[in-house]
Amino acid sequence: MTYSVAVSGASGYAGGEILRLLANHPDIEIRTVTAHSNAGQKLSEHQPHLRSLAHLTLQETTPEILAGHDIVFLALPHGQSGQYTDALGDVPLVIDAGADHRLTSQAAWDAFYGGAFHEPWAYGVPELLVDGVKQREHLRGATRIAAPGCNASTVSLSLAPGVAAGVIDPSDIVTVLAVGPSGAGKSLKTHLLGSEILGSANPYAVGGTHRHIPEIRQALAAASGPSTSSGTVEADGIRISFTPVIVPMARGILATSTAPIAPGVSDAQIRQAWESAYGDETFVQLLPEGSVPRTADVLGANTALMGLAIDRAANRVVVVTAVDNLVKGTAGAAIQSMNIALGLAETTALSINGVAP
Ligand SMILES: NC(=O)c1ccc[n+]([C@@H]2O[C@H](COP(=O)([O-])OP(=O)(O)OC[C@H]3O[C@@H](n4cnc5c(N)ncnc54)[C@H](OP(=O)(O)O)[C@@H]3O)[C@@H](O)[C@H]2O)c1
């Protein structure tokens, strides 16, 4: 069967990456692409690298134009998806790359986003531990999927094994992320001009204000649970100091996340927690002891590469994880989740290999 697809936000970074990956998907026909201020223009004016899709023209984003497809991807600024999702009831599968359907707590949405709260959808991070199983179990047959925030899924994947196994203390997590500016989208912003970021490392949203914090707390609370060794930890028991730093690389996230080692836990138990969580995974890979990843190793790949170190002097576990924010952080996660929802091979159209140098 071939599924017809519409991609909204097709002139943007996330929409463009969804299209790039879908263009190689054997079961997908990309029928419709939509945008907002650039509607009416050729897709190739905004995504000149997508040569096989150069015949497509960006249409207006309306429920009528998006309806009538088997699958609709929404890659719009947060707060914009809800107005369309309500009207797409007849579309068999809708996947939102925005934040609108990620959070289960309205209080968290109000505190970090504001505006209308929309119901949470199945979270599109298949490898995440959720109450003793993997999130992919909740994606099989799903009809509504919320793809993750790129920073949020990187940090959640980094620490979920430790939280689930009870080998780290989740009430004192510190994470610092080097992030490329594509994570902030393609629209013009002064602080993201080349002249502002080239040759500089620029921290932002310092001091607990970044919007991905509640998403990480929600994911790590779900990773603990009655059937895991740590027992359930509520989201407010997960405390995170989260500092992103924009660095001059177009795409990529390098997240260094640390947490105290739980009392009485051995080094072998710590490593075992991550090995048993990800040993069988294709797209989340734990590097051998002593190795840490670089963003250069995952560019263009749907791979999260992880290095684990145990700092006994500081009594902390240190996890360094590299992802491509536009692939494993967004479009790849969305398509991997789509494959699972449709019962297709999970890896279809996704590569574990990066582009280097
Ligand atoms: N960039 C990432 O690494 C990343 C990672 C994870 C999740 N996400 C999420 O993906 C979504 C898109 O992000 P992005 O980085 O691709 O942003 P972007 O590059 O700024 O693209 C935004 C897209 O949305 C369209 N748009 C803007 N306002 C709209 C409206 N009111 N109605 C319909 N379409 C509208 C734009 O169309 P015009 O160009 O025609 O105005 C453009 O195609 C966001 O919710 C973001 O949080 C992004």
mmCIF file of C-alpha atoms and ligand atoms in Angstrom:
data_model
loop_
_atom_site.group_PDB
_atom_site.id
_atom_site.type_symbol
_atom_site.label_atom_id
_atom_site.label_comp_id
_atom_site.label_asym_id
_atom_site.label_seq_id
_atom_site.Cartn_x
_atom_site.Cartn_y
_atom_site.Cartn_z
ATOM 1 C CA MET A 1 0.000 0.000 0.000
ATOM 2 C CA THR A 2 1.173 3.533 -0.745
ATOM 3 C CA TYR A 3 0.181 6.203 1.776
ATOM 4 C CA SER A 4 -0.575 9.725 0.562
ATOM 5 C CA VAL A 5 1.082 12.436 2.649
ATOM 6 C CA ALA A 6 0.711 16.173 3.210
ATOM 7 C CA VAL A 7 3.506 18.081 4.948
ATOM 8 C CA SER A 8 2.704 21.498 6.409
ATOM 9 C CA GLY A 9 5.470 23.906 7.363
ATOM 10 C CA ALA A 10 7.243 22.584 4.280
ATOM 11 C CA SER A 11 9.262 25.784 3.805
ATOM 12 C CA GLY A 12 10.804 25.420 7.290
ATOM 13 C CA TYR A 13 13.654 23.356 8.678
ATOM 14 C CA ALA A 14 11.648 20.562 10.295
ATOM 15 C CA GLY A 15 9.237 20.305 7.352
ATOM 16 C CA GLY A 16 12.163 20.238 4.917
ATOM 17 C CA GLU A 17 13.846 17.419 6.809
ATOM 18 C CA ILE A 18 10.610 15.418 6.991
ATOM 19 C CA LEU A 19 10.378 15.781 3.202
ATOM 20 C CA ARG A 20 14.025 14.798 2.679
ATOM 21 C CA LEU A 21 13.536 11.553 4.600
ATOM 22 C CA LEU A 22 10.078 10.781 3.186
ATOM 23 C CA ALA A 23 11.397 11.228 -0.360
ATOM 24 C CA ASN A 24 13.295 7.930 0.148
ATOM 25 C CA HIS A 25 10.388 6.081 1.745
ATOM 26 C CA PRO A 26 9.061 3.300 -0.510
ATOM 27 C CA ASP A 27 5.550 3.339 0.979
ATOM 28 C CA ILE A 28 4.950 7.089 0.830
ATOM 29 C CA GLU A 29 3.709 9.431 -1.880
ATOM 30 C CA ILE A 30 4.313 13.087 -1.022
ATOM 31 C CA ARG A 31 1.252 14.687 -2.541
ATOM 32 C CA THR A 32 0.894 18.070 -0.846
ATOM 33 C CA VAL A 33 3.224 20.608 0.740
ATOM 34 C CA THR A 34 1.936 23.704 2.533
ATOM 35 C CA ALA A 35 3.373 26.863 4.086
ATOM 36 C CA HIS A 36 2.230 30.211 5.431
ATOM 37 C CA SER A 37 3.878 33.455 4.265
ATOM 38 C CA ASN A 38 5.548 31.588 1.389
ATOM 39 C CA ALA A 39 2.433 29.803 0.103
ATOM 40 C CA GLY A 40 2.194 30.022 -3.679
ATOM 41 C CA GLN A 41 5.943 29.682 -4.219
ATOM 42 C CA LYS A 42 7.788 26.667 -5.587
ATOM 43 C CA LEU A 43 9.098 24.321 -2.896
ATOM 44 C CA SER A 44 12.483 24.450 -4.651
ATOM 45 C CA GLU A 45 12.826 28.158 -3.805
ATOM 46 C CA HIS A 46 12.909 27.229 -0.111
ATOM 47 C CA GLN A 47 14.309 23.695 -0.182
ATOM 48 C CA PRO A 48 16.656 23.735 -3.198
ATOM 49 C CA HIS A 49 18.381 20.570 -1.941
ATOM 50 C CA LEU A 50 15.192 18.500 -2.389
ATOM 51 C CA ARG A 51 15.680 17.877 -6.103
ATOM 52 C CA SER A 52 13.209 15.000 -6.411
ATOM 53 C CA LEU A 53 10.425 17.252 -5.072
ATOM 54 C CA ALA A 54 11.210 20.309 -7.196
ATOM 55 C CA HIS A 55 7.895 19.972 -9.069
ATOM 56 C CA LEU A 56 5.849 20.750 -5.916
ATOM 57 C CA THR A 57 4.331 24.161 -5.089
ATOM 58 C CA LEU A 58 3.679 25.345 -1.542
ATOM 59 C CA GLN A 59 -0.045 25.663 -0.876
ATOM 60 C CA GLU A 60 -1.899 27.502 1.884
ATOM 61 C CA THR A 61 -2.100 25.614 5.193
ATOM 62 C CA THR A 62 -5.833 25.005 5.641
ATOM 63 C CA PRO A 63 -7.743 22.020 7.050
ATOM 64 C CA GLU A 64 -9.370 21.536 3.629
ATOM 65 C CA ILE A 65 -6.023 21.252 1.836
ATOM 66 C CA LEU A 66 -4.526 18.966 4.498
ATOM 67 C CA ALA A 67 -7.615 16.708 4.673
ATOM 68 C CA GLY A 68 -7.980 13.790 2.263
ATOM 69 C CA HIS A 69 -4.490 12.393 2.872
ATOM 70 C CA ASP A 70 -3.624 9.197 4.702
ATOM 71 C CA ILE A 71 -0.986 10.977 6.777
ATOM 72 C CA VAL A 72 -0.520 14.656 7.687
ATOM 73 C CA PHE A 73 2.686 16.045 9.173
ATOM 74 C CA LEU A 74 2.458 19.392 10.968
ATOM 75 C CA ALA A 75 5.781 21.240 11.301
ATOM 76 C CA LEU A 76 4.539 24.631 12.474
ATOM 77 C CA PRO A 77 5.619 27.036 15.218
ATOM 78 C CA HIS A 78 4.353 25.860 18.602
ATOM 79 C CA GLY A 79 0.838 27.004 19.371
ATOM 80 C CA GLN A 80 -0.191 26.802 15.692
ATOM 81 C CA SER A 81 -0.914 23.073 15.273
ATOM 82 C CA GLY A 82 -3.953 22.905 17.515
ATOM 83 C CA GLN A 83 -6.092 24.990 15.162
ATOM 84 C CA TYR A 84 -5.537 22.392 12.408
ATOM 85 C CA THR A 85 -5.521 19.176 14.422
ATOM 86 C CA ASP A 86 -9.023 19.806 15.713
ATOM 87 C CA ALA A 87 -10.259 19.913 12.116
ATOM 88 C CA LEU A 88 -8.364 16.833 10.886
ATOM 89 C CA GLY A 89 -10.509 14.243 12.644
ATOM 90 C CA ASP A 90 -10.912 12.120 9.502
ATOM 91 C CA VAL A 91 -7.200 11.884 8.706
ATOM 92 C CA PRO A 92 -6.032 8.383 9.753
ATOM 93 C CA LEU A 93 -2.614 9.494 11.048
ATOM 94 C CA VAL A 94 -1.508 12.988 12.118
ATOM 95 C CA ILE A 95 2.034 13.635 13.343
ATOM 96 C CA ASP A 96 2.817 16.962 14.982
ATOM 97 C CA ALA A 97 6.437 18.119 15.164
ATOM 98 C CA GLY A 98 5.402 21.030 17.380
ATOM 99 C CA ALA A 99 4.929 21.090 21.136
ATOM 100 C CA ASP A 100 1.136 21.408 21.129
ATOM 101 C CA HIS A 101 0.382 17.749 21.882
ATOM 102 C CA ARG A 102 3.441 16.765 23.929
ATOM 103 C CA LEU A 103 2.625 17.750 27.495
ATOM 104 C CA THR A 104 0.196 15.875 29.731
ATOM 105 C CA SER A 105 0.083 18.659 32.337
ATOM 106 C CA GLN A 106 -1.921 21.768 31.543
ATOM 107 C CA ALA A 107 -0.174 23.557 34.418
ATOM 108 C CA ALA A 108 3.202 22.872 32.756
ATOM 109 C CA TRP A 109 1.848 24.053 29.384
ATOM 110 C CA ASP A 110 0.486 27.245 30.931
ATOM 111 C CA ALA A 111 3.760 27.926 32.761
ATOM 112 C CA PHE A 112 6.093 27.382 29.783
ATOM 113 C CA TYR A 113 3.984 28.036 26.649
ATOM 114 C CA GLY A 114 0.572 29.587 27.351
ATOM 115 C CA GLY A 115 -2.414 29.726 25.015
ATOM 116 C CA ALA A 116 -4.865 26.914 24.368
ATOM 117 C CA PHE A 117 -3.953 23.533 25.876
ATOM 118 C CA HIS A 118 -4.444 20.518 23.616
ATOM 119 C CA GLU A 119 -4.724 16.852 24.530
ATOM 120 C CA PRO A 120 -1.469 14.874 24.713
ATOM 121 C CA TRP A 121 -0.725 12.415 21.905
ATOM 122 C CA ALA A 122 1.522 9.330 21.804
ATOM 123 C CA TYR A 123 5.062 10.602 22.347
ATOM 124 C CA GLY A 124 7.332 9.937 19.378
ATOM 125 C CA VAL A 125 10.473 8.627 21.077
ATOM 126 C CA PRO A 126 10.273 4.843 20.540
ATOM 127 C CA GLU A 127 13.361 3.899 22.593
ATOM 128 C CA LEU A 128 12.328 5.784 25.704
ATOM 129 C CA LEU A 129 11.705 3.577 28.738
ATOM 130 C CA VAL A 130 8.163 4.075 30.019
ATOM 131 C CA ASP A 131 7.166 2.182 33.130
ATOM 132 C CA GLY A 132 9.302 -0.842 32.298
ATOM 133 C CA VAL A 133 8.505 -1.057 28.561
ATOM 134 C CA LYS A 134 9.650 0.960 25.568
ATOM 135 C CA GLN A 135 7.557 3.825 24.243
ATOM 136 C CA ARG A 136 7.310 1.986 20.884
ATOM 137 C CA GLU A 137 4.658 -0.246 22.488
ATOM 138 C CA HIS A 138 2.466 2.846 22.809
ATOM 139 C CA LEU A 139 3.128 3.868 19.193
ATOM 140 C CA ARG A 140 1.909 0.650 17.532
ATOM 141 C CA GLY A 141 -1.351 1.506 15.767
ATOM 142 C CA ALA A 142 -1.270 5.104 17.053
ATOM 143 C CA THR A 143 -3.293 7.576 15.016
ATOM 144 C CA ARG A 144 -1.992 10.774 16.639
ATOM 145 C CA ILE A 145 1.713 11.227 17.408
ATOM 146 C CA ALA A 146 3.593 14.126 19.013
ATOM 147 C CA ALA A 147 7.188 14.170 17.779
ATOM 148 C CA PRO A 148 9.596 15.287 20.523
ATOM 149 C CA GLY A 149 11.448 18.477 21.234
ATOM 150 C CA CYS A 150 15.009 17.907 20.032
ATOM 151 C CA ASN A 151 16.765 18.935 23.257
ATOM 152 C CA ALA A 152 14.122 17.216 25.358
ATOM 153 C CA SER A 153 14.422 13.822 23.684
ATOM 154 C CA THR A 154 18.223 14.004 23.760
ATOM 155 C CA VAL A 155 18.306 14.581 27.522
ATOM 156 C CA SER A 156 15.466 12.156 28.256
ATOM 157 C CA LEU A 157 17.131 9.340 26.306
ATOM 158 C CA SER A 158 20.417 10.150 28.063
ATOM 159 C CA LEU A 159 19.077 9.689 31.580
ATOM 160 C CA ALA A 160 15.983 7.459 31.356
ATOM 161 C CA PRO A 161 17.973 4.217 31.865
ATOM 162 C CA GLY A 162 19.509 5.553 35.072
ATOM 163 C CA VAL A 163 16.169 6.792 36.410
ATOM 164 C CA ALA A 164 14.363 3.545 35.533
ATOM 165 C CA ALA A 165 17.054 1.409 37.186
ATOM 166 C CA GLY A 166 17.236 3.649 40.242
ATOM 167 C CA VAL A 167 21.010 4.115 39.881
ATOM 168 C CA ILE A 168 20.912 7.933 39.736
ATOM 169 C CA ASP A 169 19.212 10.577 41.845
ATOM 170 C CA PRO A 170 16.762 12.411 39.533
ATOM 171 C CA SER A 171 16.287 15.294 41.949
ATOM 172 C CA ASP A 172 19.652 16.848 41.004
ATOM 173 C CA ILE A 173 20.097 16.642 37.224
ATOM 174 C CA VAL A 174 22.355 19.137 35.487
ATOM 175 C CA THR A 175 22.472 19.294 31.696
ATOM 176 C CA VAL A 176 24.343 21.666 29.401
ATOM 177 C CA LEU A 177 23.772 21.444 25.665
ATOM 178 C CA ALA A 178 25.742 22.757 22.720
ATOM 179 C CA VAL A 179 23.109 23.320 20.035
ATOM 180 C CA GLY A 180 23.125 24.440 16.416
ATOM 181 C CA PRO A 181 20.887 27.379 15.453
ATOM 182 C CA SER A 182 18.695 25.298 13.115
ATOM 183 C CA GLY A 183 17.002 24.117 16.321
ATOM 184 C CA ALA A 184 15.371 27.548 16.510
ATOM 185 C CA GLY A 185 13.841 27.392 13.023
ATOM 186 C CA LYS A 186 14.391 29.256 9.792
ATOM 187 C CA SER A 187 12.554 32.516 10.410
ATOM 188 C CA LEU A 188 14.784 35.577 10.730
ATOM 189 C CA LYS A 189 15.916 36.373 14.272
ATOM 190 C CA THR A 190 18.618 38.933 15.020
ATOM 191 C CA HIS A 191 20.373 36.856 17.662
ATOM 192 C CA LEU A 192 20.761 34.022 15.153
ATOM 193 C CA LEU A 193 22.378 36.060 12.375
ATOM 194 C CA GLY A 194 25.724 34.699 11.216
ATOM 195 C CA SER A 195 27.438 37.841 12.523
ATOM 196 C CA GLU A 196 26.069 37.141 15.992
ATOM 197 C CA ILE A 197 26.881 33.440 16.305
ATOM 198 C CA LEU A 198 29.991 32.868 14.213
ATOM 199 C CA GLY A 199 33.032 32.699 16.476
ATOM 200 C CA SER A 200 30.886 32.777 19.612
ATOM 201 C CA ALA A 201 29.137 30.403 22.045
ATOM 202 C CA ASN A 202 25.837 31.990 23.090
ATOM 203 C CA PRO A 203 23.877 30.691 26.108
ATOM 204 C CA TYR A 204 20.134 31.339 26.201
ATOM 205 C CA ALA A 205 17.098 30.499 28.358
ATOM 206 C CA VAL A 206 19.396 30.249 31.383
ATOM 207 C CA GLY A 207 17.938 29.622 34.839
ATOM 208 C CA GLY A 208 15.098 27.193 34.305
ATOM 209 C CA THR A 209 13.086 28.966 31.611
ATOM 210 C CA HIS A 210 13.620 26.710 28.576
ATOM 211 C CA ARG A 211 10.403 25.201 27.223
ATOM 212 C CA HIS A 212 11.811 21.694 26.992
ATOM 213 C CA ILE A 213 12.217 21.366 30.772
ATOM 214 C CA PRO A 214 8.655 20.125 31.490
ATOM 215 C CA GLU A 215 8.905 17.669 28.589
ATOM 216 C CA ILE A 216 12.053 16.119 30.096
ATOM 217 C CA ARG A 217 10.528 15.963 33.564
ATOM 218 C CA GLN A 218 7.442 14.269 32.132
ATOM 219 C CA ALA A 219 9.551 11.726 30.202
ATOM 220 C CA LEU A 220 11.826 10.902 33.131
ATOM 221 C CA ALA A 221 8.876 10.598 35.510
ATOM 222 C CA ALA A 222 7.387 8.120 33.027
ATOM 223 C CA ALA A 223 10.705 6.250 32.892
ATOM 224 C CA SER A 224 10.400 5.609 36.606
ATOM 225 C CA GLY A 225 7.241 3.766 37.501
ATOM 226 C CA PRO A 226 5.724 1.117 39.700
ATOM 227 C CA SER A 227 7.200 -1.703 37.647
ATOM 228 C CA THR A 228 10.742 -0.285 37.508
ATOM 229 C CA SER A 229 13.445 -0.600 40.136
ATOM 230 C CA SER A 230 13.188 3.055 41.126
ATOM 231 C CA GLY A 231 9.419 3.016 41.684
ATOM 232 C CA THR A 232 7.347 5.972 40.528
ATOM 233 C CA VAL A 233 8.905 9.437 40.742
ATOM 234 C CA GLU A 234 6.450 12.263 40.123
ATOM 235 C CA ALA A 235 7.444 14.974 37.635
ATOM 236 C CA ASP A 236 8.045 17.420 40.479
ATOM 237 C CA GLY A 237 10.560 14.955 41.939
ATOM 238 C CA ILE A 238 12.641 15.352 38.761
ATOM 239 C CA ARG A 239 14.713 18.527 39.138
ATOM 240 C CA ILE A 240 16.739 19.749 36.188
ATOM 241 C CA SER A 241 19.160 22.595 35.694
ATOM 242 C CA PHE A 242 19.076 22.988 31.901
ATOM 243 C CA THR A 243 21.392 25.327 29.961
ATOM 244 C CA PRO A 244 21.476 25.392 26.152
ATOM 245 C CA VAL A 245 24.349 27.147 24.379
ATOM 246 C CA ILE A 246 24.100 28.036 20.676
ATOM 247 C CA VAL A 247 27.354 27.203 18.903
ATOM 248 C CA PRO A 248 28.383 27.847 15.303
ATOM 249 C CA MET A 249 27.297 24.583 13.648
ATOM 250 C CA ALA A 250 24.188 24.519 11.477
ATOM 251 C CA ARG A 251 22.737 21.386 13.046
ATOM 252 C CA GLY A 252 23.509 19.092 15.960
ATOM 253 C CA ILE A 253 23.124 18.785 19.725
ATOM 254 C CA LEU A 254 25.793 17.665 22.167
ATOM 255 C CA ALA A 255 24.143 17.232 25.563
ATOM 256 C CA THR A 256 26.257 16.642 28.663
ATOM 257 C CA SER A 257 23.921 15.452 31.401
ATOM 258 C CA THR A 258 24.959 14.561 34.934
ATOM 259 C CA ALA A 259 23.228 13.290 38.060
ATOM 260 C CA PRO A 260 24.389 11.979 41.463
ATOM 261 C CA ILE A 261 25.047 8.258 41.773
ATOM 262 C CA ALA A 262 22.458 6.607 44.028
ATOM 263 C CA PRO A 263 23.875 5.265 47.328
ATOM 264 C CA GLY A 264 25.439 1.815 47.231
ATOM 265 C CA VAL A 265 25.373 1.413 43.457
ATOM 266 C CA SER A 266 28.366 -0.186 41.709
ATOM 267 C CA ASP A 267 29.959 0.931 38.450
ATOM 268 C CA ALA A 268 28.845 -2.334 36.858
ATOM 269 C CA GLN A 269 25.219 -1.739 37.863
ATOM 270 C CA ILE A 270 25.339 1.748 36.351
ATOM 271 C CA ARG A 271 26.738 0.598 33.023
ATOM 272 C CA GLN A 272 24.347 -2.333 32.969
ATOM 273 C CA ALA A 273 21.381 0.065 33.225
ATOM 274 C CA TRP A 274 22.323 1.774 29.939
ATOM 275 C CA GLU A 275 23.477 -1.414 28.224
ATOM 276 C CA SER A 276 20.255 -3.249 28.940
ATOM 277 C CA ALA A 277 18.169 -0.235 27.876
ATOM 278 C CA TYR A 278 19.870 0.296 24.528
ATOM 279 C CA GLY A 279 21.835 -2.885 23.733
ATOM 280 C CA ASP A 280 19.178 -4.061 21.257
ATOM 281 C CA GLU A 281 18.369 -0.634 19.784
ATOM 282 C CA THR A 282 19.328 0.374 16.249
ATOM 283 C CA PHE A 283 19.173 4.136 16.606
ATOM 284 C CA VAL A 284 20.293 4.699 20.203
ATOM 285 C CA GLN A 285 23.809 3.401 20.651
ATOM 286 C CA LEU A 286 25.981 3.344 23.758
ATOM 287 C CA LEU A 287 29.654 3.714 22.894
ATOM 288 C CA PRO A 288 32.297 1.488 24.498
ATOM 289 C CA GLU A 289 33.623 2.542 27.890
ATOM 290 C CA GLY A 290 36.004 5.499 27.554
ATOM 291 C CA SER A 291 34.430 6.825 24.312
ATOM 292 C CA VAL A 292 32.315 9.919 23.910
ATOM 293 C CA PRO A 293 30.519 11.032 20.741
ATOM 294 C CA ARG A 294 30.838 14.126 18.543
ATOM 295 C CA THR A 295 28.000 15.817 16.706
ATOM 296 C CA ALA A 296 29.969 15.295 13.482
ATOM 297 C CA ASP A 297 29.335 11.552 13.802
ATOM 298 C CA VAL A 298 25.528 11.789 13.638
ATOM 299 C CA LEU A 299 24.859 14.513 11.064
ATOM 300 C CA GLY A 300 22.113 13.365 8.711
ATOM 301 C CA ALA A 301 21.662 10.156 10.745
ATOM 302 C CA ASN A 302 18.737 9.031 12.878
ATOM 303 C CA THR A 303 21.238 8.001 15.532
ATOM 304 C CA ALA A 304 21.649 9.121 19.128
ATOM 305 C CA LEU A 305 25.246 8.275 20.083
ATOM 306 C CA MET A 306 25.919 8.118 23.789
ATOM 307 C CA GLY A 307 29.012 7.994 25.977
ATOM 308 C CA LEU A 308 28.735 7.090 29.659
ATOM 309 C CA ALA A 309 31.313 8.018 32.299
ATOM 310 C CA ILE A 310 31.254 7.423 36.042
ATOM 311 C CA ASP A 311 32.912 10.250 37.984
ATOM 312 C CA ARG A 312 33.391 8.803 41.477
ATOM 313 C CA ALA A 313 35.269 11.894 42.706
ATOM 314 C CA ALA A 314 32.231 14.039 41.910
ATOM 315 C CA ASN A 315 29.872 11.123 42.712
ATOM 316 C CA ARG A 316 28.070 11.736 39.432
ATOM 317 C CA VAL A 317 27.145 9.808 36.310
ATOM 318 C CA VAL A 318 28.013 11.783 33.171
ATOM 319 C CA VAL A 319 26.221 11.036 29.896
ATOM 320 C CA VAL A 320 27.323 12.761 26.705
ATOM 321 C CA THR A 321 24.880 12.342 23.824
ATOM 322 C CA ALA A 322 25.103 13.586 20.236
ATOM 323 C CA VAL A 323 22.092 13.810 17.935
ATOM 324 C CA ASP A 324 21.187 15.635 14.760
ATOM 325 C CA ASN A 325 18.374 17.877 15.984
ATOM 326 C CA LEU A 326 16.621 17.754 12.630
ATOM 327 C CA VAL A 327 16.817 13.959 12.253
ATOM 328 C CA LYS A 328 16.695 11.973 15.526
ATOM 329 C CA GLY A 329 15.566 15.187 17.244
ATOM 330 C CA THR A 330 12.554 15.736 14.956
ATOM 331 C CA ALA A 331 11.969 14.389 11.461
ATOM 332 C CA GLY A 332 13.643 11.018 11.970
ATOM 333 C CA ALA A 333 11.796 10.474 15.240
ATOM 334 C CA ALA A 334 8.542 11.413 13.489
ATOM 335 C CA ILE A 335 9.128 8.977 10.624
ATOM 336 C CA GLN A 336 10.394 6.177 12.888
ATOM 337 C CA SER A 337 7.206 6.619 14.939
ATOM 338 C CA MET A 338 5.117 6.668 11.747
ATOM 339 C CA ASN A 339 6.709 3.386 10.637
ATOM 340 C CA ILE A 340 5.821 1.787 13.973
ATOM 341 C CA ALA A 341 2.275 3.161 13.918
ATOM 342 C CA LEU A 342 1.708 1.773 10.418
ATOM 343 C CA GLY A 343 3.305 -1.611 11.167
ATOM 344 C CA LEU A 344 6.167 -1.009 8.707
ATOM 345 C CA ALA A 345 9.802 -1.909 9.390
ATOM 346 C CA GLU A 346 10.861 0.680 11.967
ATOM 347 C CA THR A 347 14.046 1.608 10.120
ATOM 348 C CA THR A 348 12.435 2.280 6.723
ATOM 349 C CA ALA A 349 13.898 5.423 5.084
ATOM 350 C CA LEU A 350 16.148 6.077 8.095
ATOM 351 C CA SER A 351 19.919 5.744 8.233
ATOM 352 C CA ILE A 352 22.165 5.016 11.192
ATOM 353 C CA ASN A 353 25.116 6.384 9.207
ATOM 354 C CA GLY A 354 26.046 10.051 9.347
ATOM 355 C CA VAL A 355 27.639 12.336 6.754
ATOM 356 C CA ALA A 356 31.280 13.111 7.426
ATOM 357 C CA PRO A 357 33.427 15.155 7.484
HETATM 358 N N1 LIG B 1 14.186 22.935 14.113
HETATM 359 C C1 LIG B 1 14.309 21.879 14.915
HETATM 360 O O1 LIG B 1 15.436 21.354 15.130
HETATM 361 C C2 LIG B 1 13.111 21.284 15.579
HETATM 362 C C3 LIG B 1 13.305 20.179 16.411
HETATM 363 C C4 LIG B 1 12.209 19.612 17.065
HETATM 364 C C5 LIG B 1 10.955 20.157 16.879
HETATM 365 N N2 LIG B 1 10.803 21.250 16.090
HETATM 366 C C6 LIG B 1 9.466 21.824 15.970
HETATM 367 O O2 LIG B 1 9.034 21.827 14.617
HETATM 368 C C7 LIG B 1 8.179 22.958 14.412
HETATM 369 C C8 LIG B 1 8.704 23.725 13.205
HETATM 370 O O3 LIG B 1 10.009 24.199 13.518
HETATM 371 P P1 LIG B 1 11.009 24.710 12.409
HETATM 372 O O4 LIG B 1 12.333 24.749 13.068
HETATM 373 O O5 LIG B 1 10.851 23.946 11.159
HETATM 374 O O6 LIG B 1 10.477 26.204 12.176
HETATM 375 P P2 LIG B 1 10.641 27.114 10.871
HETATM 376 O O7 LIG B 1 11.877 26.719 10.142
HETATM 377 O O8 LIG B 1 10.501 28.518 11.330
HETATM 378 O O9 LIG B 1 9.390 26.729 9.954
HETATM 379 C C9 LIG B 1 8.079 27.064 10.340
HETATM 380 C C10 LIG B 1 7.122 26.645 9.228
HETATM 381 O O10 LIG B 1 5.788 26.904 9.656
HETATM 382 C C11 LIG B 1 5.126 27.737 8.720
HETATM 383 N N3 LIG B 1 4.219 28.615 9.486
HETATM 384 C C12 LIG B 1 4.541 29.684 10.262
HETATM 385 N N4 LIG B 1 3.437 30.187 10.850
HETATM 386 C C13 LIG B 1 2.387 29.437 10.423
HETATM 387 C C14 LIG B 1 0.984 29.458 10.631
HETATM 388 N N5 LIG B 1 0.412 30.365 11.441
HETATM 389 N N6 LIG B 1 0.211 28.536 10.010
HETATM 390 C C15 LIG B 1 0.768 27.618 9.186
HETATM 391 N N7 LIG B 1 2.083 27.546 8.922
HETATM 392 C C16 LIG B 1 2.888 28.435 9.546
HETATM 393 C C17 LIG B 1 6.227 28.484 8.009
HETATM 394 O O11 LIG B 1 5.751 28.880 6.726
HETATM 395 P P3 LIG B 1 6.339 30.167 5.937
HETATM 396 O O12 LIG B 1 7.814 29.940 5.788
HETATM 397 O O13 LIG B 1 5.639 30.101 4.626
HETATM 398 O O14 LIG B 1 5.989 31.360 6.740
HETATM 399 C C18 LIG B 1 7.301 27.414 7.935
HETATM 400 O O15 LIG B 1 7.048 26.536 6.869
HETATM 401 C C19 LIG B 1 8.224 23.799 15.713
HETATM 402 O O16 LIG B 1 7.068 23.584 16.458
HETATM 403 C C20 LIG B 1 9.445 23.269 16.425
HETATM 404 O O17 LIG B 1 9.325 23.350 17.820
HETATM 405 C C21 LIG B 1 11.849 21.808 15.420
#
